[in-house]
Short mmCIF file of C-alpha atoms and ligand atoms in Angstrom, two decimals:
data_model
loop_
_atom_site.label_atom_id
_atom_site.label_comp_id
_atom_site.label_asym_id
_atom_site.label_seq_id
_atom_site.Cartn_x
_atom_site.Cartn_y
_atom_site.Cartn_z
CA MET A 1 1.41 37.53 17.14
CA ARG A 2 1.30 34.19 15.34
CA GLU A 3 4.78 32.92 14.53
CA THR A 4 3.90 30.01 12.30
CA THR A 5 1.80 30.00 9.16
CA LEU A 6 -0.01 27.15 7.50
CA ALA A 7 -1.13 27.52 3.89
CA PRO A 8 -2.17 25.25 1.01
CA SER A 9 1.03 26.30 -0.81
CA GLN A 10 3.02 24.36 1.82
CA LEU A 11 1.20 21.06 1.28
CA ILE A 12 1.95 18.11 -0.98
CA TYR A 13 -0.90 15.71 -1.58
CA PRO A 14 -0.09 11.97 -1.76
CA LEU A 15 -2.39 9.99 -4.09
CA PHE A 16 -2.72 6.21 -4.37
CA ILE A 17 -3.41 5.15 -7.93
CA CYS A 18 -4.71 1.91 -9.40
CA GLU A 19 -5.64 0.37 -12.74
CA GLY A 20 -9.08 0.65 -14.31
CA ARG A 21 -11.58 3.41 -14.91
CA ARG A 22 -13.89 5.15 -12.44
CA GLN A 23 -12.27 3.21 -9.59
CA ARG A 24 -12.44 4.79 -6.16
CA VAL A 25 -11.52 2.02 -3.76
CA PRO A 26 -11.64 2.90 -0.05
CA ILE A 27 -8.64 2.03 2.12
CA LYS A 28 -10.00 0.57 5.32
CA SER A 29 -7.31 1.83 7.65
CA MET A 30 -7.36 5.33 6.10
CA PRO A 31 -10.94 6.64 6.15
CA GLY A 32 -11.42 9.30 3.48
CA VAL A 33 -8.48 8.07 1.37
CA PHE A 34 -8.98 6.02 -1.79
CA ARG A 35 -7.09 4.21 -4.49
CA LEU A 36 -7.99 6.16 -7.61
CA SER A 37 -7.86 5.04 -11.21
CA ARG A 38 -6.10 7.36 -13.69
CA ASP A 39 -9.24 9.31 -14.68
CA LEU A 40 -10.20 10.03 -11.07
CA ALA A 41 -6.61 10.77 -10.05
CA VAL A 42 -6.60 13.46 -12.73
CA LYS A 43 -9.84 14.88 -11.32
CA GLU A 44 -8.44 14.86 -7.79
CA ALA A 45 -5.23 16.52 -8.98
CA LYS A 46 -7.24 19.25 -10.69
CA ALA A 47 -9.25 19.88 -7.54
CA ALA A 48 -6.07 20.04 -5.47
CA ALA A 49 -4.47 22.55 -7.83
CA LYS A 50 -7.59 24.68 -7.70
CA LEU A 51 -7.30 24.81 -3.92
CA GLY A 52 -3.72 26.11 -4.16
CA ILE A 53 -1.90 22.84 -3.48
CA PRO A 54 1.26 23.00 -5.61
CA ALA A 55 2.14 19.31 -5.87
CA VAL A 56 0.91 15.73 -5.72
CA ALA A 57 2.99 12.66 -4.85
CA LEU A 58 1.94 9.46 -6.62
CA PHE A 59 2.05 5.91 -5.29
CA PRO A 60 0.95 3.04 -7.56
CA ALA A 61 -0.99 0.04 -6.21
CA LEU A 62 -0.16 -2.86 -8.52
CA PRO A 63 -1.52 -6.38 -8.78
CA ASP A 64 0.77 -9.22 -7.64
CA ARG A 65 0.99 -10.61 -11.16
CA VAL A 66 3.21 -7.72 -12.32
CA LYS A 67 5.53 -7.91 -9.31
CA ASP A 68 8.88 -9.65 -9.46
CA ARG A 69 12.20 -9.69 -7.62
CA VAL A 70 13.81 -6.97 -9.73
CA ALA A 71 10.81 -4.61 -10.04
CA THR A 72 10.67 -4.97 -13.82
CA GLU A 73 7.31 -3.17 -14.00
CA SER A 74 8.91 0.02 -12.66
CA LEU A 75 10.72 0.38 -16.01
CA ASN A 76 7.60 0.01 -18.14
CA PRO A 77 6.83 3.36 -19.78
CA ARG A 78 3.25 2.19 -20.42
CA GLY A 79 2.82 1.15 -16.80
CA LEU A 80 0.30 2.59 -14.36
CA LEU A 81 2.57 5.22 -12.86
CA PRO A 82 4.16 6.75 -15.99
CA THR A 83 0.81 6.93 -17.78
CA THR A 84 -0.79 8.61 -14.77
CA VAL A 85 2.04 11.13 -14.48
CA ASN A 86 1.53 11.90 -18.13
CA ALA A 87 -2.24 12.26 -17.82
CA ILE A 88 -1.93 14.63 -14.84
CA LYS A 89 0.74 16.77 -16.52
CA GLN A 90 -1.45 17.04 -19.64
CA ALA A 91 -4.51 18.05 -17.66
CA VAL A 92 -2.90 20.29 -14.99
CA PRO A 93 0.54 21.36 -16.21
CA GLU A 94 0.99 23.87 -13.39
CA LEU A 95 0.72 21.15 -10.74
CA ALA A 96 4.06 19.56 -9.83
CA VAL A 97 4.11 15.78 -9.91
CA VAL A 98 6.40 13.97 -7.49
CA THR A 99 7.06 10.27 -8.04
CA ASP A 100 8.20 7.69 -5.53
CA VAL A 101 11.46 5.89 -6.19
CA ALA A 102 11.57 2.60 -4.28
CA MET A 103 11.05 -1.02 -5.27
CA ASP A 104 8.29 -1.99 -2.84
CA PRO A 105 5.20 -1.36 -5.04
CA TYR A 106 6.79 -3.47 -7.80
CA SER A 107 8.68 -6.06 -5.77
CA SER A 108 7.46 -9.59 -5.05
CA ASP A 109 9.53 -9.37 -1.85
CA GLY A 110 7.78 -6.17 -0.72
CA HIS A 111 11.11 -4.53 0.07
CA ASP A 112 12.39 -1.15 -1.09
CA GLY A 113 15.58 -2.76 -2.39
CA TYR A 114 16.69 -5.94 -4.13
CA VAL A 115 16.68 -9.04 -1.92
CA GLU A 116 19.08 -11.94 -2.30
CA LYS A 117 19.28 -14.76 0.26
CA GLY A 118 17.37 -12.67 2.77
CA ARG A 119 19.64 -9.64 2.43
CA ILE A 120 19.16 -6.32 0.72
CA LEU A 121 21.91 -5.71 -1.83
CA ASN A 122 22.51 -1.96 -1.72
CA ASP A 123 24.35 -1.33 -4.97
CA ARG A 124 22.22 -3.66 -7.10
CA SER A 125 19.19 -1.84 -5.67
CA VAL A 126 20.62 1.55 -6.60
CA GLU A 127 21.01 0.44 -10.24
CA ILE A 128 17.35 -0.57 -10.35
CA LEU A 129 16.27 2.67 -8.67
CA CYS A 130 18.19 4.71 -11.24
CA GLY A 131 16.31 3.05 -14.08
CA MET A 132 13.03 3.66 -12.29
CA ALA A 133 13.83 7.35 -11.73
CA LEU A 134 14.72 7.77 -15.40
CA CYS A 135 11.46 6.14 -16.50
CA GLN A 136 9.55 8.54 -14.24
CA ALA A 137 11.44 11.58 -15.55
CA GLU A 138 10.70 10.49 -19.12
CA ALA A 139 7.01 10.30 -18.22
CA GLY A 140 7.11 13.95 -17.11
CA ALA A 141 7.71 13.83 -13.35
CA ASP A 142 8.90 17.19 -12.00
CA MET A 143 10.62 15.65 -8.99
CA VAL A 144 11.64 12.12 -8.13
CA ALA A 145 11.49 11.16 -4.48
CA PRO A 146 13.68 8.25 -3.44
CA SER A 147 12.04 6.72 -0.36
CA ASP A 148 14.13 3.55 -0.36
CA MET A 149 16.96 4.60 2.00
CA MET A 150 19.72 2.82 0.07
CA ASP A 151 23.13 4.46 0.41
CA GLY A 152 24.41 6.54 -2.49
CA ARG A 153 21.19 6.59 -4.44
CA VAL A 154 20.74 10.36 -4.57
CA GLY A 155 24.10 10.90 -6.30
CA ALA A 156 23.55 7.97 -8.63
CA ILE A 157 20.06 9.15 -9.63
CA ARG A 158 21.36 12.71 -10.18
CA ARG A 159 24.06 11.43 -12.55
CA VAL A 160 21.64 9.28 -14.52
CA LEU A 161 19.08 12.08 -14.85
CA ASP A 162 21.71 14.64 -15.88
CA GLY A 163 23.25 12.18 -18.33
CA SER A 164 19.89 11.82 -20.07
CA GLY A 165 19.14 15.53 -20.25
CA PHE A 166 16.81 15.69 -17.25
CA THR A 167 18.85 18.37 -15.53
CA GLU A 168 15.70 20.16 -14.41
CA VAL A 169 14.07 17.21 -12.68
CA GLY A 170 14.56 17.68 -8.95
CA ILE A 171 15.28 15.17 -6.21
CA LEU A 172 13.22 15.16 -3.04
CA SER A 173 15.13 12.78 -0.84
CA TYR A 174 13.58 10.82 1.99
CA ALA A 175 16.79 11.52 3.88
CA ALA A 176 15.84 10.70 7.48
CA LYS A 177 13.27 7.96 7.12
CA TYR A 178 12.73 5.96 10.26
CA CYS A 179 11.75 2.32 10.53
CA SER A 180 8.32 3.17 11.85
CA ALA A 181 5.18 1.37 12.94
CA PHE A 182 3.22 4.27 11.48
CA TYR A 183 3.56 3.03 7.87
CA GLY A 184 1.11 0.17 8.44
CA PRO A 185 -1.95 1.70 6.71
CA PHE A 186 0.18 2.72 3.69
CA ARG A 187 1.25 -0.89 3.24
CA ASP A 188 -2.44 -1.87 3.34
CA ALA A 189 -3.14 0.75 0.67
CA LEU A 190 -0.51 -0.62 -1.67
CA ASP A 191 -0.53 -4.21 -0.46
CA SER A 192 3.23 -3.76 -0.20
CA ALA A 193 4.19 -5.15 3.21
CA PRO A 194 7.51 -7.04 3.24
CA ARG A 195 6.92 -10.76 2.60
CA SER A 196 9.67 -11.60 5.06
CA GLY A 197 11.93 -9.71 7.43
CA ASP A 198 11.61 -6.01 8.19
CA LYS A 199 13.09 -2.75 6.92
CA LYS A 200 15.48 -2.23 9.83
CA THR A 201 18.62 -2.76 7.79
CA TYR A 202 17.94 0.30 5.64
CA GLN A 203 15.45 2.52 7.49
CA MET A 204 16.62 4.35 10.60
CA ASP A 205 16.37 3.36 14.23
CA PRO A 206 13.73 5.56 15.92
CA ALA A 207 16.15 5.96 18.82
CA ASN A 208 18.70 7.83 16.69
CA ARG A 209 18.77 11.59 16.42
CA ARG A 210 22.35 12.44 15.40
CA GLU A 211 22.27 9.84 12.63
CA ALA A 212 19.51 11.85 10.92
CA LEU A 213 21.95 14.71 10.42
CA ARG A 214 24.50 12.36 8.93
CA GLU A 215 21.93 10.99 6.49
CA VAL A 216 20.78 14.48 5.55
CA ARG A 217 24.32 15.81 5.01
CA LEU A 218 25.16 12.89 2.74
CA ASP A 219 22.03 13.42 0.63
CA VAL A 220 22.63 17.16 0.27
CA ALA A 221 26.24 16.52 -0.74
CA GLU A 222 24.98 14.06 -3.36
CA GLY A 223 22.63 16.65 -4.83
CA ALA A 224 19.28 16.42 -3.04
CA ASP A 225 17.17 19.52 -3.72
CA ILE A 226 14.82 18.91 -0.77
CA VAL A 227 15.38 16.64 2.22
CA MET A 228 12.58 14.93 4.09
CA VAL A 229 12.01 13.68 7.60
CA LYS A 230 9.48 10.87 8.02
CA PRO A 231 7.26 10.29 9.99
CA ALA A 232 6.54 13.82 11.18
CA LEU A 233 4.79 14.24 14.53
CA PRO A 234 6.83 11.69 16.54
CA TYR A 235 10.02 13.23 15.07
CA LEU A 236 9.60 16.99 15.56
CA ASP A 237 13.02 17.18 17.25
CA VAL A 238 14.59 15.69 14.14
CA ILE A 239 12.76 18.15 11.87
CA ALA A 240 14.08 21.02 14.00
CA ASP A 241 17.63 19.65 13.92
CA VAL A 242 17.54 19.17 10.16
CA ARG A 243 16.12 22.65 9.60
CA ARG A 244 19.11 24.11 11.48
CA GLU A 245 21.61 21.89 9.68
CA VAL A 246 20.90 22.46 6.00
CA ALA A 247 20.08 25.32 3.66
CA VAL A 248 17.88 23.32 1.28
CA PRO A 249 14.11 23.16 1.90
CA VAL A 250 12.98 20.62 4.48
CA ALA A 251 9.91 18.46 3.96
CA ALA A 252 8.11 16.32 6.52
CA TYR A 253 5.76 13.43 5.84
CA GLN A 254 2.72 13.12 8.07
CA VAL A 255 2.42 9.41 7.32
CA SER A 256 -0.49 7.04 7.01
CA GLY A 257 -0.47 5.95 10.66
CA GLU A 258 -0.49 9.54 11.88
CA TYR A 259 -3.49 10.17 9.66
CA ALA A 260 -5.19 6.93 10.74
CA MET A 261 -4.83 7.75 14.44
CA ILE A 262 -6.54 11.10 14.07
CA MET A 263 -9.29 9.71 11.85
CA ALA A 264 -9.97 6.75 14.12
CA ALA A 265 -10.25 8.93 17.21
CA ALA A 266 -12.39 11.44 15.33
CA LYS A 267 -14.70 8.68 14.10
CA ALA A 268 -15.12 7.48 17.68
CA GLY A 269 -16.01 11.02 18.69
CA TRP A 270 -12.88 11.32 20.85
CA LEU A 271 -11.09 14.02 18.88
CA ASP A 272 -12.16 16.97 16.77
CA GLU A 273 -10.84 15.97 13.35
CA LYS A 274 -10.46 19.45 11.92
CA ALA A 275 -8.81 20.89 15.03
CA ALA A 276 -6.42 17.94 15.35
CA MET A 277 -5.57 18.18 11.65
CA LEU A 278 -4.73 21.88 11.84
CA GLU A 279 -2.87 21.57 15.14
CA THR A 280 -0.64 18.71 14.00
CA LEU A 281 0.14 20.38 10.67
CA THR A 282 0.93 23.65 12.43
CA ALA A 283 3.20 21.83 14.91
CA ILE A 284 5.09 20.19 12.05
CA ARG A 285 5.54 23.61 10.44
CA ARG A 286 6.58 25.12 13.78
CA ALA A 287 9.29 22.47 14.15
CA GLY A 288 10.77 23.73 10.89
CA ALA A 289 9.23 21.89 7.95
CA ASP A 290 8.90 24.11 4.88
CA MET A 291 6.46 21.69 3.30
CA ILE A 292 4.36 18.77 4.46
CA LEU A 293 3.21 15.65 2.67
CA THR A 294 -0.16 14.85 4.18
CA TYR A 295 -3.28 12.87 3.37
CA PHE A 296 -5.15 15.82 4.86
CA ALA A 297 -3.85 18.13 2.11
CA ARG A 298 -7.16 18.55 0.32
CA ARG A 299 -9.25 18.94 3.46
CA ALA A 300 -6.71 21.28 5.05
CA ALA A 301 -6.60 23.41 1.91
CA GLU A 302 -10.41 23.61 1.89
CA VAL A 303 -10.38 24.85 5.47
CA LEU A 304 -7.46 27.24 5.00
CA GLY A 305 -8.61 28.80 1.74
CA GLY A 306 -6.39 29.42 -1.29
C1 LIG B 401 8.03 2.78 0.79
C2 LIG B 401 7.24 3.89 1.36
C3 LIG B 401 6.53 3.81 2.56
C4 LIG B 401 5.89 5.03 2.73
C5 LIG B 401 6.20 5.84 1.64
N1 LIG B 401 7.06 5.11 0.79
C6 LIG B 401 6.34 2.68 3.49
C7 LIG B 401 7.52 1.90 3.91
O1 LIG B 401 8.64 2.38 3.97
O2 LIG B 401 7.31 0.73 4.23
C8 LIG B 401 5.02 5.33 3.90
C9 LIG B 401 4.09 6.45 3.78
C10 LIG B 401 2.98 6.41 4.76
O3 LIG B 401 2.95 5.58 5.69
O4 LIG B 401 2.10 7.24 4.61
N2 LIG B 401 8.95 3.09 -0.16
#
């Protein structure tokens, strides 16, 4: 009688990576989640693949000294992210590696785009993002995932990738990404909070539902292979709308704050962690998400079986 299924094959596992060896640095606001150095990220990726999780999404945590206004480090082929992509693809070739395209981990301003005089310059940002996406494709990424919300970046990235022979690298677009309070723990994890201002000029107003469809249609027309709604649980209506609107697969991101809420309540003994995990993931699937990015991926896969 069950209408909705939940399986490890529907999960994408986000991993925070950092420099060093044998580093497993806890993130205070995300119990059970760590910044992992390359060697341990490879181990975690192997374990995920073994459990039937088809993909990981990588987010680099970089020291302030490599950050600048134009995200120069994001173009460094010997940087933390490209070398980790490479190490994971060598060790677990069957596991898809998704890389994040946005300036915030590399930017001294902590914004997803390029800042000049307190404003985000859209088109200058898109140029930088294209270079970043190319660097990630060259490192072996299977999919690039622009999370920046600049206009026109999906089409621009597609052209740059195709022009360099990366016709088979896909684009998972954060198409309907809201300006959400639920990203707080993620910004702790990467130390990437905006140094001034907020992200309201490029991320969406949580009050807007129809605008999500406009954003999604634009990204599909520009060549997005998968479109994502983010966050997930507070936006189930949007996931359902998007599912009805487009033919491409729909992803949803159960973000850091959603994870933190469940973990905090579970730690206090107020919620059953496993039950809340499975119920929220099932609800996100029921709303129409084909796949879910979730920090619970490994634990959920362990519970669900391969
Ligand atoms: C930034 C980015 C964010 C997340 C993924 N990519 C945070 C932000 O937009 O400030 C959030 C993910 C999460 O909260 O788990 N490019």
